[in-house]
Amino acid sequence: MAVDAISFRAISQFDNEESCQTRIREAKDKLGDKLLILGHHYQRDEVFQHADCIGDSLKLSRMAAKSNADYIVFCGVHFMAEVADILSRPEQISILPDLAAGCSMADMANLAKVEKAWRELNKVLGDADAFITPMTYINSAADLKAFCGRHGGIVCTSTNAKNVVEWGFAQREKILFFPDQHLGRNTAYKMGISLDEMVVWDFDEPMGGLTEAQIKNAKMILWKGFCSVHQMFKPEHIDSFLEKYPDGKVISHPEASFEVCQKSDYVGSTEYIINTIRDAEPNTHWLVGTELNLVNRLAEQFKHQGKIIEFMAPTVSMCSTMFRINAYQLANILDDLVEGNVKNQIKVSKNEAEQALIALNRMFEVSP
Ligand code: 13P
Ligand code: SF4
């Protein structure tokens, strides 16, 4: 009886997965040019294979900006679909197949806390707008991008962080960088700013937990946010890999800690990681510090070149919110669109979108 129940379940799941794939393909055929599916590298394969464009945050936002499609279905997380809405024309519709696909790091900063920090910084410095460039990682809500737009600030991604930080310092003497302390620290350090010139703003403490002197002396004020996926990677994982494979190469995403990035041979965005491994010599051995779906895909993609690609953490470390979107949801969203029903639209208010666009356009102007 129990065996029958299990085999029945296995068969129906298989049928379901197969039929979702067919439904997605058929809906895409029917919608044609009206539809653009964007897929971030961390999406699971069952969804990723249907994307018309794949890429990192910067590349996908550029795709959204130049698309003529009526519907932009973003297989990624909430802030990405918001950016697509901001950058596309008002009549275009941005859709996130699962509304709960957020980013836990983005949630570590919100407008109330950033405005409180700005008021406190104002008190210490006299005029925060005169001395600080606010800079938000693209992994943030639209209202924080709008805050940066209003206060002479800018957005960055992991691809263009260096150019954006350079721009920030050309405007004013300090940067308030949110929400990811690691991207801020790794980028500024690489540009020659010492750790002594950086402080961490603890958003749960009055004055960020800092003294007036610490704030006045700091060049880089780093929000105390992090990515729970990338903080799983530790320097000791790199040490034990290199003990076994002294010729091995280590590559990490800049959301990983300072210590991990310091021990890595290469540090860069998801797109950079893919390109670096693709362009490497055959038969090379890699330890990769980024999300598991991408690392597994790379291992599969380059094994015919004799490349061995290992995940940095000993435990599974997936982005659980990216993972929320599955083929079943994508099939449902697309079937609804075929019927003329829009579900899960992501819409940023006009005022917020206009201010966020200022900060995003500043980013595009300085991006490589
Ligand atoms: P990329 O822009 O490098 O794809 O990074 C996005 C992200 O959320 C990584 O955690
Ligand atoms: Fe956010 Fe981390 Fe997931 Fe990237 S991997 S979307 S930063 S939670």
CSV table of N, CA, C and O and ligand atoms in Angstrom, one decimal, residues 42 103-105 139 227 229 255 319 322, ligand 2:
chain,number,residue,atom,x,y,z
A,42,TYR,N,20.9,32.7,-10.5
A,42,TYR,CA,20.6,31.9,-9.3
A,42,TYR,C,19.3,31.1,-9.5
A,42,TYR,O,18.9,30.3,-8.6
A,103,CYS,N,14.5,39.6,-1.1
A,103,CYS,CA,16.0,39.4,-0.8
A,103,CYS,C,16.2,39.8,0.6
A,103,CYS,O,15.9,40.9,1.0
A,104,SER,N,16.7,38.8,1.4
A,104,SER,CA,16.8,39.1,2.9
A,104,SER,C,17.8,40.2,3.1
A,104,SER,O,17.6,40.9,4.1
A,105,MET,N,18.8,40.3,2.3
A,105,MET,CA,19.7,41.4,2.5
A,105,MET,C,19.0,42.8,2.2
A,105,MET,O,19.2,43.7,3.0
A,139,ASN,N,20.4,45.7,-4.7
A,139,ASN,CA,19.6,44.9,-3.8
A,139,ASN,C,19.0,45.7,-2.7
A,139,ASN,O,19.4,45.7,-1.5
A,227,CYS,N,24.5,39.3,3.2
A,227,CYS,CA,23.7,38.2,2.5
A,227,CYS,C,23.9,36.9,3.3
A,227,CYS,O,25.1,36.5,3.4
A,229,VAL,N,23.4,34.0,2.4
A,229,VAL,CA,24.0,32.9,1.5
A,229,VAL,C,25.5,33.1,1.4
A,229,VAL,O,26.2,32.1,1.7
A,255,GLU,N,29.9,39.9,-2.2
A,255,GLU,CA,29.0,39.8,-1.0
A,255,GLU,C,29.6,38.9,0.0
A,255,GLU,O,29.1,38.9,1.1
A,319,CYS,N,20.0,30.4,-2.3
A,319,CYS,CA,19.2,31.6,-2.1
A,319,CYS,C,17.8,31.1,-2.0
A,319,CYS,O,17.2,30.8,-3.1
A,322,MET,N,15.3,33.2,-4.2
A,322,MET,CA,15.4,32.9,-5.6
A,322,MET,C,14.8,31.6,-6.0
A,322,MET,O,14.2,31.4,-7.0
B,2,SF4,FE1,19.6,38.6,-1.8
B,2,SF4,FE2,21.7,37.0,-1.0
B,2,SF4,FE3,19.6,36.0,-2.4
B,2,SF4,FE4,21.4,37.6,-3.6
B,2,SF4,S1,21.8,35.6,-2.8
B,2,SF4,S2,19.1,37.7,-3.8
B,2,SF4,S3,21.8,39.0,-1.9
B,2,SF4,S4,19.5,36.9,-0.3
